[in-house]
Short mmCIF file of C-alpha atoms in Angstrom, two decimals:
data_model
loop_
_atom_site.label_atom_id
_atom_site.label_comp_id
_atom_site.label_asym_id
_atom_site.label_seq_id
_atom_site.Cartn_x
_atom_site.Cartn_y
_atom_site.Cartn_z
CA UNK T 7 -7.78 4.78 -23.26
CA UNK T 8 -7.37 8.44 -22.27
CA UNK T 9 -9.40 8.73 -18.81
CA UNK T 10 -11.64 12.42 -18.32
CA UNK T 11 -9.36 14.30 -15.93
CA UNK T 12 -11.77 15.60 -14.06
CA UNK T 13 -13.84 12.68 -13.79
CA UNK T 14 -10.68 10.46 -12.43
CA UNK T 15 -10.23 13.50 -10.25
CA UNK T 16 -13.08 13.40 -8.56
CA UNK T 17 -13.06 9.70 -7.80
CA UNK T 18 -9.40 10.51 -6.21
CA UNK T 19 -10.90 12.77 -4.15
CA UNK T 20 -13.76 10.74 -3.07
CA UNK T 21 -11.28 8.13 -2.44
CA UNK T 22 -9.17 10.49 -0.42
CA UNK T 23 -12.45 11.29 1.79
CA UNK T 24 -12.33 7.58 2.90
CA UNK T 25 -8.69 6.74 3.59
CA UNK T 26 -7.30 10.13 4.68
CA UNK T 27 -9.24 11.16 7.13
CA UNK T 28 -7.44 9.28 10.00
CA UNK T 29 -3.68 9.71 8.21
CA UNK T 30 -3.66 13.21 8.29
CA UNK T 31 0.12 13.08 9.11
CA UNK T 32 1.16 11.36 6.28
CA UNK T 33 -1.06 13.01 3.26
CA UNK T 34 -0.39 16.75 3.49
CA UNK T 35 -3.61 17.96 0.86
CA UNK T 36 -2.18 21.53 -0.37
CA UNK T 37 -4.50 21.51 -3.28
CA UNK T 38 -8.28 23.35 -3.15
CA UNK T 39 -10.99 20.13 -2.81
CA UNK T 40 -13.77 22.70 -4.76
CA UNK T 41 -11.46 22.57 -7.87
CA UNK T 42 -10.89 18.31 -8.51
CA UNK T 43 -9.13 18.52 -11.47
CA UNK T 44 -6.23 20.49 -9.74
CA UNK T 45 -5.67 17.46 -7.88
CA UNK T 46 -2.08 15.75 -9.07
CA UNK T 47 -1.26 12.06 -9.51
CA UNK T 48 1.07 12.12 -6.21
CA UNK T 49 -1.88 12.76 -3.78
CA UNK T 50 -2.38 9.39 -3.78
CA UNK T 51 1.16 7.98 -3.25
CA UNK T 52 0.98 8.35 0.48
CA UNK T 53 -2.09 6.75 0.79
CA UNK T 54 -0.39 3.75 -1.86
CA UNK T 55 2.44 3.18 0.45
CA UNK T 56 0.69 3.50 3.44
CA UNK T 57 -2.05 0.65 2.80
CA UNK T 58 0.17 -1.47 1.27
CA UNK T 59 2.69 -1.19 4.66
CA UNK T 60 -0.19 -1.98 7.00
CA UNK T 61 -1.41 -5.06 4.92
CA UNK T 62 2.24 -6.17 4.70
CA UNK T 63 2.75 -5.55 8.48
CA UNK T 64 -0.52 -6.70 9.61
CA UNK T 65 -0.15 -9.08 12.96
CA UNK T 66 -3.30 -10.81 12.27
CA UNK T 67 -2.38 -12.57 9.04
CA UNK T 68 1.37 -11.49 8.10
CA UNK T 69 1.83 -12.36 12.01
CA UNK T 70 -0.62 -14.90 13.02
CA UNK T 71 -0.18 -16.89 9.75
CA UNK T 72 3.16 -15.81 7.87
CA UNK T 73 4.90 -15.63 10.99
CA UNK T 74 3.77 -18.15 13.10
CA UNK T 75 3.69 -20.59 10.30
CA UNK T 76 7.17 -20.00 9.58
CA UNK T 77 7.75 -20.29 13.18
CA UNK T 78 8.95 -17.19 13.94
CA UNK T 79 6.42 -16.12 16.29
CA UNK T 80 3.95 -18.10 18.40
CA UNK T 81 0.99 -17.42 20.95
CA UNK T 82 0.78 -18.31 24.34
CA UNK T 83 -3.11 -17.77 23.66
CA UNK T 84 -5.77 -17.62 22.16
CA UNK T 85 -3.02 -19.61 19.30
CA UNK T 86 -6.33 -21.23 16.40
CA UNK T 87 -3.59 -19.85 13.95
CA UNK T 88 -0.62 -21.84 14.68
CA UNK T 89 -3.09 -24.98 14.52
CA UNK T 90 -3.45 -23.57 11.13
CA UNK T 91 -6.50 -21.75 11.21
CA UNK T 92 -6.10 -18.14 9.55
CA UNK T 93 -8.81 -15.53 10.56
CA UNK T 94 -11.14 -14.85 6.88
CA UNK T 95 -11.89 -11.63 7.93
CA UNK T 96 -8.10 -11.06 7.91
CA UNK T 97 -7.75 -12.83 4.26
CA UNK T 98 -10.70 -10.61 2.70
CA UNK T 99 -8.84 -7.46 4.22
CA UNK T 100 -5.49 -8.33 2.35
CA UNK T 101 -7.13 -9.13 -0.84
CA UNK T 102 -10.05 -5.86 -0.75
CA UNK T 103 -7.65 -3.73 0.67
CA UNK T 104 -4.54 -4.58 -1.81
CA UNK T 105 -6.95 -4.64 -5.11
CA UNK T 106 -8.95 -1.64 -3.53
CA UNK T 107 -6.98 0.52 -2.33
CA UNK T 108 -3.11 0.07 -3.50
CA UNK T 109 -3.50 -1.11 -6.89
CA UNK T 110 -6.13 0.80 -8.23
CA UNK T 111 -5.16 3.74 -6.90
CA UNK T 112 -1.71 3.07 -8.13
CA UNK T 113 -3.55 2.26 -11.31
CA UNK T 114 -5.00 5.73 -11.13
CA UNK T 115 -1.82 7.57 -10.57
CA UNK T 116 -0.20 6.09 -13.44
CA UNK T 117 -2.97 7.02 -15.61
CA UNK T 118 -3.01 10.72 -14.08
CA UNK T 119 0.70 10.83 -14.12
CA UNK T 120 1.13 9.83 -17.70
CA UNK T 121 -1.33 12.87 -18.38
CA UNK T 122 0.84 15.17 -16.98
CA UNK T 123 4.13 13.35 -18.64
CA UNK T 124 5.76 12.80 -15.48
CA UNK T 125 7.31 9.37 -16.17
CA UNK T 126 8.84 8.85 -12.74
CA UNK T 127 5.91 8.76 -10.70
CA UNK T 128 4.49 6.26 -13.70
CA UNK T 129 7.43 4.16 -13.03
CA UNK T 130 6.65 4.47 -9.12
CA UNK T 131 3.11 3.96 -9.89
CA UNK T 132 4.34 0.18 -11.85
CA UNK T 133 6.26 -0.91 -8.81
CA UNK T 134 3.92 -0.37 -6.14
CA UNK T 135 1.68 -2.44 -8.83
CA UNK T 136 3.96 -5.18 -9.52
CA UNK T 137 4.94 -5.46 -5.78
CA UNK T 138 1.19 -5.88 -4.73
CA UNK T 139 0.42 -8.19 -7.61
CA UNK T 140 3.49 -10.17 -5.89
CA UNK T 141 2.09 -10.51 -3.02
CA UNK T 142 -1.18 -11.39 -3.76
CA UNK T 143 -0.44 -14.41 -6.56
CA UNK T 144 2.28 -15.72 -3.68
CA UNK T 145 -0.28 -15.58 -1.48
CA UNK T 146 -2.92 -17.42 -2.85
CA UNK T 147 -2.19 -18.33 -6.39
CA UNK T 148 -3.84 -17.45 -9.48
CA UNK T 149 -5.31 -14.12 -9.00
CA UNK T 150 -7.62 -11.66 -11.31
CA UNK T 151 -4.66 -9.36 -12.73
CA UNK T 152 -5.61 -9.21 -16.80
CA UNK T 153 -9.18 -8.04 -16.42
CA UNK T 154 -8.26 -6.78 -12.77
CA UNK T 155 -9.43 -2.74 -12.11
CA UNK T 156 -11.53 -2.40 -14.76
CA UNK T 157 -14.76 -1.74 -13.18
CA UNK T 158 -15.21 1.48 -14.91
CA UNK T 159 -15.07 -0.85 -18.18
CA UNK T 160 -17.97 -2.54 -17.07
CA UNK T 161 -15.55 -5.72 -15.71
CA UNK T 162 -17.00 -6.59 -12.58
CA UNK T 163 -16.15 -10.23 -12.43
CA UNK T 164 -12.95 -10.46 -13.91
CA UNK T 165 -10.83 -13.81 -14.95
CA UNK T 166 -7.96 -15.45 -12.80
CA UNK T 167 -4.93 -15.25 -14.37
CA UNK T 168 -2.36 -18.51 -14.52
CA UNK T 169 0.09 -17.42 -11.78
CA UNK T 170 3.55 -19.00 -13.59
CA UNK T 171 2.34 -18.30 -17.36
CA UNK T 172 1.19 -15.05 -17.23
CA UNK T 173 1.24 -13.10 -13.29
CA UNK T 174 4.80 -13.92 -13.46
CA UNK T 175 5.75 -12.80 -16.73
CA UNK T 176 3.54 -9.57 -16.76
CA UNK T 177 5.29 -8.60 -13.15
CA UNK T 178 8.84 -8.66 -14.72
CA UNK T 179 7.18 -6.67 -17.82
CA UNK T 180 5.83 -4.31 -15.09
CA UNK T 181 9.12 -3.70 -13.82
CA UNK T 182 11.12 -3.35 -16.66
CA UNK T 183 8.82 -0.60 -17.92
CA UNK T 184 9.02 0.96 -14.44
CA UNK T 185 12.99 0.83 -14.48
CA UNK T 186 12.73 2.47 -17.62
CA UNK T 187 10.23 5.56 -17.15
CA UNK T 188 12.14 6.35 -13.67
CA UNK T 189 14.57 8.47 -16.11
CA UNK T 190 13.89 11.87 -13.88
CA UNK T 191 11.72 13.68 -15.99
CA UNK T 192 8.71 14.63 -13.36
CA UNK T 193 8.67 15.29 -9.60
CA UNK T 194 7.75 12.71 -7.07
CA UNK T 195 6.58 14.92 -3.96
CA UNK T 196 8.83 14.08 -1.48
CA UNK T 197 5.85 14.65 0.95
CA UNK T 198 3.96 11.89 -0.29
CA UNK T 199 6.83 9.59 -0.86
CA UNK T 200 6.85 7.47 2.30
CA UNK T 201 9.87 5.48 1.14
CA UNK T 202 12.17 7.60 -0.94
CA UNK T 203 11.08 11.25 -0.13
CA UNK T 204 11.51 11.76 -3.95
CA UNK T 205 14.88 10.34 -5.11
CA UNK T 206 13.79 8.31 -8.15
CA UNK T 207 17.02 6.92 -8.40
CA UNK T 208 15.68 4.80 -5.21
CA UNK T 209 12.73 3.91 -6.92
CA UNK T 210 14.63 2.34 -9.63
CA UNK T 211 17.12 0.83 -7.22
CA UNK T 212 13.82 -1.32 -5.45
CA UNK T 213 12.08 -1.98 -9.36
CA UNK T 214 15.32 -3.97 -10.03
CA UNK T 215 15.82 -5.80 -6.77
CA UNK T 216 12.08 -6.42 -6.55
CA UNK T 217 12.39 -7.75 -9.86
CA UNK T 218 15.93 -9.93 -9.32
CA UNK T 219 13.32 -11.29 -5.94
CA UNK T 220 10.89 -12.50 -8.20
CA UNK T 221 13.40 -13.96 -10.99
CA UNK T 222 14.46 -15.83 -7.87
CA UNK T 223 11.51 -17.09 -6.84
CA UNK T 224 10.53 -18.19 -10.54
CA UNK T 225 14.23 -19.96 -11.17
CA UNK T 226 12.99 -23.47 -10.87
CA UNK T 227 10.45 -22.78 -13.68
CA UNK T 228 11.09 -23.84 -17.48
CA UNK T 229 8.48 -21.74 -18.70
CA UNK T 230 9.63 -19.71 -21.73
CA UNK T 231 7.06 -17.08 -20.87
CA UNK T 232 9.64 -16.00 -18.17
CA UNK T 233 12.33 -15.52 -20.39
CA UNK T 234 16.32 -16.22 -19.59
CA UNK T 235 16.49 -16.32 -16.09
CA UNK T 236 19.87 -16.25 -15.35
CA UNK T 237 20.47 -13.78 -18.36
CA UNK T 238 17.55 -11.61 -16.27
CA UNK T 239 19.71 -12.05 -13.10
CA UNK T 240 23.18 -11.25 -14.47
CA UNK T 241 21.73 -8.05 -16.32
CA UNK T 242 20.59 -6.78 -13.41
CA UNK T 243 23.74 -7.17 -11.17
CA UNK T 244 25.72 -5.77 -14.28
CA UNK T 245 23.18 -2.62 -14.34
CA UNK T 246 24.34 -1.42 -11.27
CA UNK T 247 20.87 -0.49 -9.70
CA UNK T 248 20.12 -2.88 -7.13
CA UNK T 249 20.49 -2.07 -3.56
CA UNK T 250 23.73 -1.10 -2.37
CA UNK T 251 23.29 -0.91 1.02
CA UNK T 252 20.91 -0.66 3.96
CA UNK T 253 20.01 3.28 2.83
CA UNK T 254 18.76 1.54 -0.44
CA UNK T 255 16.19 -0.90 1.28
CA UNK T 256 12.49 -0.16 0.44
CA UNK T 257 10.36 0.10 4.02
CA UNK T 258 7.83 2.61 5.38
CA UNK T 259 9.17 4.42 8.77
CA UNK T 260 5.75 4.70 10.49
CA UNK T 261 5.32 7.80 12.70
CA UNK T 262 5.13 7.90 16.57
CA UNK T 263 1.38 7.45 17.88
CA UNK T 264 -1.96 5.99 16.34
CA UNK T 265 -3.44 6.10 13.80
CA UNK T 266 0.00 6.50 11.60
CA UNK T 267 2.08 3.75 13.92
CA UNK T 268 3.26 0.62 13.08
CA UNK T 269 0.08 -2.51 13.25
CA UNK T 270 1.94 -4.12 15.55
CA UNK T 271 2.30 -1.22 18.13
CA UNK T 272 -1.38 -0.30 17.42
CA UNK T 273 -2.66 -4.07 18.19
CA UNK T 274 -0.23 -5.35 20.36
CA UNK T 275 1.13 -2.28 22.88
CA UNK T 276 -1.91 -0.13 22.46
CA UNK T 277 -4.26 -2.91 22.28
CA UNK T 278 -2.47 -4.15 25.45
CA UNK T 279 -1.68 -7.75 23.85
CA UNK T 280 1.76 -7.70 24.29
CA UNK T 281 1.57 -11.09 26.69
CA UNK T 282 -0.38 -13.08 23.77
CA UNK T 283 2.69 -12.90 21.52
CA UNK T 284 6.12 -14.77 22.19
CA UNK T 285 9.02 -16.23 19.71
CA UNK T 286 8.69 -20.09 18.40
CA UNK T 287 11.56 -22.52 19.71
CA UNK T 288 12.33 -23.35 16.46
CA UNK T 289 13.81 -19.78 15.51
CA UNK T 290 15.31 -19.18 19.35
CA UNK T 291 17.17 -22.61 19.64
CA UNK T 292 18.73 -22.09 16.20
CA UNK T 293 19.79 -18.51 16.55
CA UNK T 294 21.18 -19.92 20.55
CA UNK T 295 22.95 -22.11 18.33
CA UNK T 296 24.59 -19.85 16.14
CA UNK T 297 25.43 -17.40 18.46
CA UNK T 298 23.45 -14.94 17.20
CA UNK T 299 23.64 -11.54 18.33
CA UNK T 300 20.26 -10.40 17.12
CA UNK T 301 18.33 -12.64 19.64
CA UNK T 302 18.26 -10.05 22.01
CA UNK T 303 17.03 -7.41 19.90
CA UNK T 304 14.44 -10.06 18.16
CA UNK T 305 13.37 -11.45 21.59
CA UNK T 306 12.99 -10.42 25.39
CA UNK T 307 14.28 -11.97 28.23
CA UNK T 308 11.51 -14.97 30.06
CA UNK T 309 9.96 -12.25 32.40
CA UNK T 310 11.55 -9.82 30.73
CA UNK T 311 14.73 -7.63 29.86
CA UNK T 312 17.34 -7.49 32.77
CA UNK T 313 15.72 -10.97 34.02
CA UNK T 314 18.94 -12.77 33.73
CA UNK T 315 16.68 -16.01 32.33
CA UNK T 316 18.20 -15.92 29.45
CA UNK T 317 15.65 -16.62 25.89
CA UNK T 318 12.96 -19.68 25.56
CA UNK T 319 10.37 -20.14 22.59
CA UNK T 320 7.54 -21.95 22.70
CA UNK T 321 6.55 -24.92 20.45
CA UNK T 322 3.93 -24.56 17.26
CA UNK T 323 0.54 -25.65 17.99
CA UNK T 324 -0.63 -27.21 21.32
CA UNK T 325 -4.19 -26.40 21.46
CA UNK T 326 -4.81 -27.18 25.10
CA UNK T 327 -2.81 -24.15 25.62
CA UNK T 328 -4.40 -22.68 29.17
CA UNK T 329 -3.00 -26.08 30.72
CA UNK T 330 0.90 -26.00 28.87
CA UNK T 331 3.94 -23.79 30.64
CA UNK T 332 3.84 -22.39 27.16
CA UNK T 333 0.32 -21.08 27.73
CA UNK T 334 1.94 -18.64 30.76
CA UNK T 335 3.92 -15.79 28.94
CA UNK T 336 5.96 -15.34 31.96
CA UNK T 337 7.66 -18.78 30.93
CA UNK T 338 8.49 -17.71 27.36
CA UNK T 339 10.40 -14.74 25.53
CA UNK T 340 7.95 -12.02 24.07
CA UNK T 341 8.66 -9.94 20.74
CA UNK T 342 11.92 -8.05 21.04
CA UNK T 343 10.98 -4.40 22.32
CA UNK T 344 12.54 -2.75 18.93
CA UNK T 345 9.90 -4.58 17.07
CA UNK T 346 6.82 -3.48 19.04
CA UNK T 347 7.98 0.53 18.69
CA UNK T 348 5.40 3.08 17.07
CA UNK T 349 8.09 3.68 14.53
CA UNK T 350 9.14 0.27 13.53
CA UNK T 351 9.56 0.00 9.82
CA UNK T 352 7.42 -2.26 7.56
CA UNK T 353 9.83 -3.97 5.14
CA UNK T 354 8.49 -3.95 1.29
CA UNK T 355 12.51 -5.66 0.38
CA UNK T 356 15.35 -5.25 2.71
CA UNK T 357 18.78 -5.18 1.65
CA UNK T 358 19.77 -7.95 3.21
CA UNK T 359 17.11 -10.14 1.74
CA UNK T 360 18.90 -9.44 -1.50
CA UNK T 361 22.49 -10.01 -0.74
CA UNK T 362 21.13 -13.48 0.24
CA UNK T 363 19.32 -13.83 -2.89
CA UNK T 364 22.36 -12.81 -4.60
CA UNK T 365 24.67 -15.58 -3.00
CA UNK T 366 22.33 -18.34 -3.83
CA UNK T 367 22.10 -17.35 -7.56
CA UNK T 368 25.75 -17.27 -7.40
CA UNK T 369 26.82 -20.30 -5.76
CA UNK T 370 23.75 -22.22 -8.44
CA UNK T 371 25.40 -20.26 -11.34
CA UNK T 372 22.66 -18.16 -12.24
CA UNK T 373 24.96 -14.67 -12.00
CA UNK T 374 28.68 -14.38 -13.15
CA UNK T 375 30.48 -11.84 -10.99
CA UNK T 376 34.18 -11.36 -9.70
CA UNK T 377 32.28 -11.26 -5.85
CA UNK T 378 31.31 -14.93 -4.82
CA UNK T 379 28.53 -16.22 -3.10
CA UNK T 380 30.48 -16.03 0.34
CA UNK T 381 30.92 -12.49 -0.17
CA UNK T 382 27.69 -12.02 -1.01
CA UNK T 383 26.48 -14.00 1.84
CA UNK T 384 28.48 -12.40 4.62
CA UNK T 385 27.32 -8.99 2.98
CA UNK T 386 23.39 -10.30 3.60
CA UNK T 387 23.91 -11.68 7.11
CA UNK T 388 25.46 -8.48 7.87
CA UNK T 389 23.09 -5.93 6.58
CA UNK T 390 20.57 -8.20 9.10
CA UNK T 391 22.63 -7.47 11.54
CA UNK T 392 22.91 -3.70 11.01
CA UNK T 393 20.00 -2.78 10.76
CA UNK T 394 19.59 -4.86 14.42
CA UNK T 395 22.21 -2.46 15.49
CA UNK T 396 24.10 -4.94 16.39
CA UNK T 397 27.71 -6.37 15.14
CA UNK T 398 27.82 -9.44 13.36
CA UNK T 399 28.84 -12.85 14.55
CA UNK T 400 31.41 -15.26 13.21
CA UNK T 401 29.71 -17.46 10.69
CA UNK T 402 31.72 -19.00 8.27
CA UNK T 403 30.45 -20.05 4.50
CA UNK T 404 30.57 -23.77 3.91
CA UNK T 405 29.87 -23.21 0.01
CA UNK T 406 28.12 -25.94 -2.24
CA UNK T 407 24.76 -27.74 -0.84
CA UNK T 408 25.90 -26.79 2.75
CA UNK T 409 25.81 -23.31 1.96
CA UNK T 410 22.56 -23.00 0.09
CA UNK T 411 21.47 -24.41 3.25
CA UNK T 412 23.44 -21.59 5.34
CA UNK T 413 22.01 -19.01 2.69
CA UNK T 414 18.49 -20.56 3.46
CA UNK T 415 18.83 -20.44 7.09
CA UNK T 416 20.20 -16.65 7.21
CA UNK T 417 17.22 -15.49 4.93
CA UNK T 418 14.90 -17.48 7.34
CA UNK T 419 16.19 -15.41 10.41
CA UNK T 420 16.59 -12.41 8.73
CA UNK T 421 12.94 -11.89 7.52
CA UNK T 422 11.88 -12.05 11.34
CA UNK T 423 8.70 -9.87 11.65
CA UNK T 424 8.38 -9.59 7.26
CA UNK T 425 5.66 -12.43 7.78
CA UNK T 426 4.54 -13.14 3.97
CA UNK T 427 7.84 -12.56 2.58
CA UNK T 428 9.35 -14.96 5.31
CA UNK T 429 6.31 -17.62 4.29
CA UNK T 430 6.97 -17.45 0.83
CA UNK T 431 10.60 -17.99 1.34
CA UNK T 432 10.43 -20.66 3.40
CA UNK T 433 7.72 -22.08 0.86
CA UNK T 434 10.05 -21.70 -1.90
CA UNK T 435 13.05 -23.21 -0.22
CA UNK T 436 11.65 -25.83 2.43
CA UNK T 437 14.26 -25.14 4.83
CA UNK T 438 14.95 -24.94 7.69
CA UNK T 439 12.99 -28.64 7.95
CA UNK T 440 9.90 -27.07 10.38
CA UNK T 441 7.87 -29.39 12.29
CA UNK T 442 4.00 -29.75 11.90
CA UNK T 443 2.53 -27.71 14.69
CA UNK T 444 1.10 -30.12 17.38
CA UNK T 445 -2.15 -30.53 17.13
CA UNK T 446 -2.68 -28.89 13.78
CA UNK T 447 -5.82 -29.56 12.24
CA UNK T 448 -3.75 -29.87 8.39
CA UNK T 449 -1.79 -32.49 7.44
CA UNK T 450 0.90 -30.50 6.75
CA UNK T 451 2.54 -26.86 7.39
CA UNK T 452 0.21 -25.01 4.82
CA UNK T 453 1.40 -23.67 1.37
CA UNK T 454 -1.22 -20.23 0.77
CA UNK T 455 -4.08 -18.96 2.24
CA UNK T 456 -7.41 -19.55 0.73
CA UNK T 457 -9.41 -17.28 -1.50
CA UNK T 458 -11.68 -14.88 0.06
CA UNK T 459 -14.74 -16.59 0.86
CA UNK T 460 -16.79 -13.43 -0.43
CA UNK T 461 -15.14 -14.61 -3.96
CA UNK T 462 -17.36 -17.43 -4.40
CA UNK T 463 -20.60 -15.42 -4.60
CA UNK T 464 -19.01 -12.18 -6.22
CA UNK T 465 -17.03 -13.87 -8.92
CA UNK T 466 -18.35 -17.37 -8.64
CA UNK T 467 -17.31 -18.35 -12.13
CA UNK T 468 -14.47 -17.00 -12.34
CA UNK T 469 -13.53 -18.21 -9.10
CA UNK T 470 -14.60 -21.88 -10.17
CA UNK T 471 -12.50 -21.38 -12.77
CA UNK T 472 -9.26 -20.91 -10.94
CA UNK T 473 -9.75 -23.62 -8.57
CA UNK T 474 -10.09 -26.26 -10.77
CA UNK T 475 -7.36 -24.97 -12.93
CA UNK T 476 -5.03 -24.49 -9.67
CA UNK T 477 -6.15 -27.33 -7.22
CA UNK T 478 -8.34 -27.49 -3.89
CA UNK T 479 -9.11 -24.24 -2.53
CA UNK T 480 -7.43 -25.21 0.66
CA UNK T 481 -4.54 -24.19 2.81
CA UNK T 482 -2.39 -27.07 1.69
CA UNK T 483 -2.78 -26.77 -2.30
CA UNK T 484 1.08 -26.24 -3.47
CA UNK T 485 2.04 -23.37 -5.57
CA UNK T 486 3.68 -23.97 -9.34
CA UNK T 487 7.49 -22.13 -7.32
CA UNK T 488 7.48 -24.30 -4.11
#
């Protein structure tokens, strides 16, 4: 349905009233606010990126949940969350904010942008949708998508759609439309474009690894709704558009100083909680192990850099915390200094998270290529490493069961500090073999967060619906790709 310019205008504006105001630095408005339907579909692709980075980067659920759960991280206090108790308010903010303010607005600026026939920032408008969307459904499960953002149809309470039989397939629609309208007909305003500063050939570049990362996810599925998947796969290495290398990668360079810094430099240096965050043993002893030579750039020293006291990690759970030598950070190694800057980057896909993807499909068969999984998984361990600044160590490919273990156990380390995408890969793969925190209150490490607890008196129904279609509405309900 064609949407009253003017009308959609001045609901972008109204929007822009609310989220701009404290990112001045990253949404530059050179258009006259008296005249709304001047305004262009790009003003909002700033403001897209930007929410979507800080939900994505958030320490108090992507870090106190995705990260901690995965045992990447852990907290010397105040450490509910690695007894597996999430903050809500923390869950409502990643739903609200992701259906709020990323993909209606993205919704929004495909609509505007198809108005004014520019058919790359459509196709830019369809990933930022379909990477939201991915979030969200491996997040929690079935999620509103169908009937989702249509308020202004009078659909206030809409359905939850069946994550495997129809998010799935509708997110692999999404991108395949979106690799085909990024074509270069239409500007993308390099000012607003956080990640790419324009270049739609990027664009396209992260709609078809975004889209080989969720054919991957999917590959133990036998539902025909999701199409060949290794047919999916192979097209897509034979295209030619997935990342090449580390200049490819999708992530959002945050700026130097509040309020356009990374979260974690915001809560944690700012907020002056850099003590209450440390690395888990399970991710320092293995990378000791290995030899790894991003530990130090992942970790700091026990009582910090130049200590000499080499790197320790602290066990999940223990709720007694005050009275454990884990409770004292001065016995344990905080986050790695590179990783608390102002301009750390918020990963949407990383290069090296697809190289690794890559290797597994190829050692399981999925893709036929003259490069081998071994290639393909010493490219992925060294992107990591690169973009650690560091050189890579000797690790040699074992091939077979043992390597989809080694591919496992490099994707594992190398989405340090991505904190859903490291939960959901962990999820889908089970290894490494994590223990159950001590003292958890679940009987097990948990597989998604719960719904918002504001959905059962908004969308009640709806929201019935889903949970007796999908299971429990608890932490431990497995998801159809685990």
């Amino acid at each position: 349905m064609k949407i009253n310019k003017i009308i959609l205008a001045i609901m972008v504006v109204a929007q822009l009233f609310t989220i701009t105001s404290c990112n001045n630095d990253f949404e530059e408005v050179n258009t006259n606010p008296n005249d709304p339907s001047a305004v262009p579909a790009s003003l909002l692709l700033a403001s897209v990126i930007y929410n979507a980075g800080d939900q994505v980067q958030s320490p108090f659920l992507a870090g106190e949940a995705g990260s901690c759960w995965v045992q990447h991280l852990g907290k010397p206090v105040y450490n509910d969350n690695e007894l597996y108790i999430p903050r809500q308010n923390s869950i409502e903010n990643l739903w609200s904010i992701l259906y709020s303010r990323v993909l209606k607005d993205a919704d929004v600026m495909q609509q505007l942008a198809a108005e004014e026939g520019n058919s790359n920032l459509q196709g830019v408008a369809l990933v930022m949708k379909a990477y939201a969307y991915q979030v969200l459904t491996d997040a929690f499960g079935n999620i509103p998508m169908s009937e989702a953002l249509k308020g202004d149809q009078g659909i206030i309470t809409p359905v939850y759609d069946d994550s495997e039989t129809q998010v799935y397939p509708t997110l692999l629609s999404m991108l395949d439309n979106a690799m085909t309208l990024l074509n270069g007909n239409g500007d993308i305003d390099p000012s607003q474009d956080l990640l790419y500063a324009g270049d739609y050939t990027k664009w396209k570049k992260f709609a078809a690894s975004l889209k080989f990362r969720v054919l991957m996810r999917a590959s133990s599925s036998n539902n025909p709704a999701l199409g060949n998947i290794p047919a999916q796969l192979s097209a897509l290495v034979n295209s030619g558009n997935l990342f090449g290398s580390n200049d490819d990668e999708a992530k959002l360079v945050y700026l130097g100083a509040e309020p356009n810094a990374n979260p974690y430099f915001e809560g944690i240096v700012n907020g002056g909680r850099t003590n209450e965050w440390c690395l888990g043993e399970e991710l320092v002893e293995f990378m000791k192990s290995t030899g790894d030579t991003r530990l130090p750039v992942y970790a700091q020293e026990v009582g910090g850099n130049g200590s000499g006291n080499g790197y320790v990690g602290k066990p999940a759970g223990i709720e007694d915390i005050a009275n454990s030598p884990f409770g004292d950070s001065n016995n344990v190694s905080l986050i790695g200094e590179a990783y608390l800057e102002a301009t750390a980057p918020a990963y949407f896909m990383s290069n090296a998270q697809l190289k690794l993807l890559m290797a597994e499909a190829a050692e399981k068969g999925y893709i036929a290529t003259p490069v081998d999984a071994a290639t393909f998984f010493n490219e992925g361990v060294a992107a990591s490493c690169a973009a650690n600044g560091v050189a890579t160590f000797p690790i040699t490919y074992n091939g077979g069961a043992a390597g989809l273990q080694q591919i496992a156990e490099q994707s594992w380390v190398a989405l340090y500090m991505q904190g859903f995408e490291a939960f959901a890969e962990w999820r889908r793969t089970g290894i490494p073999n994590l223990p159950l925190a001590q003292d958890a209150v679940e009987s097990s490490i948990p597989s998604r967060f719960n719904y918002p607890i504001s959905q059962q008196s908004v969308n009640g129904l709806n929201y019935t619906d889903a949970v007796s279609a999908q299971g429990t509405d608890n932490l431990t309900t497995s998801l159809w790709w685990q």
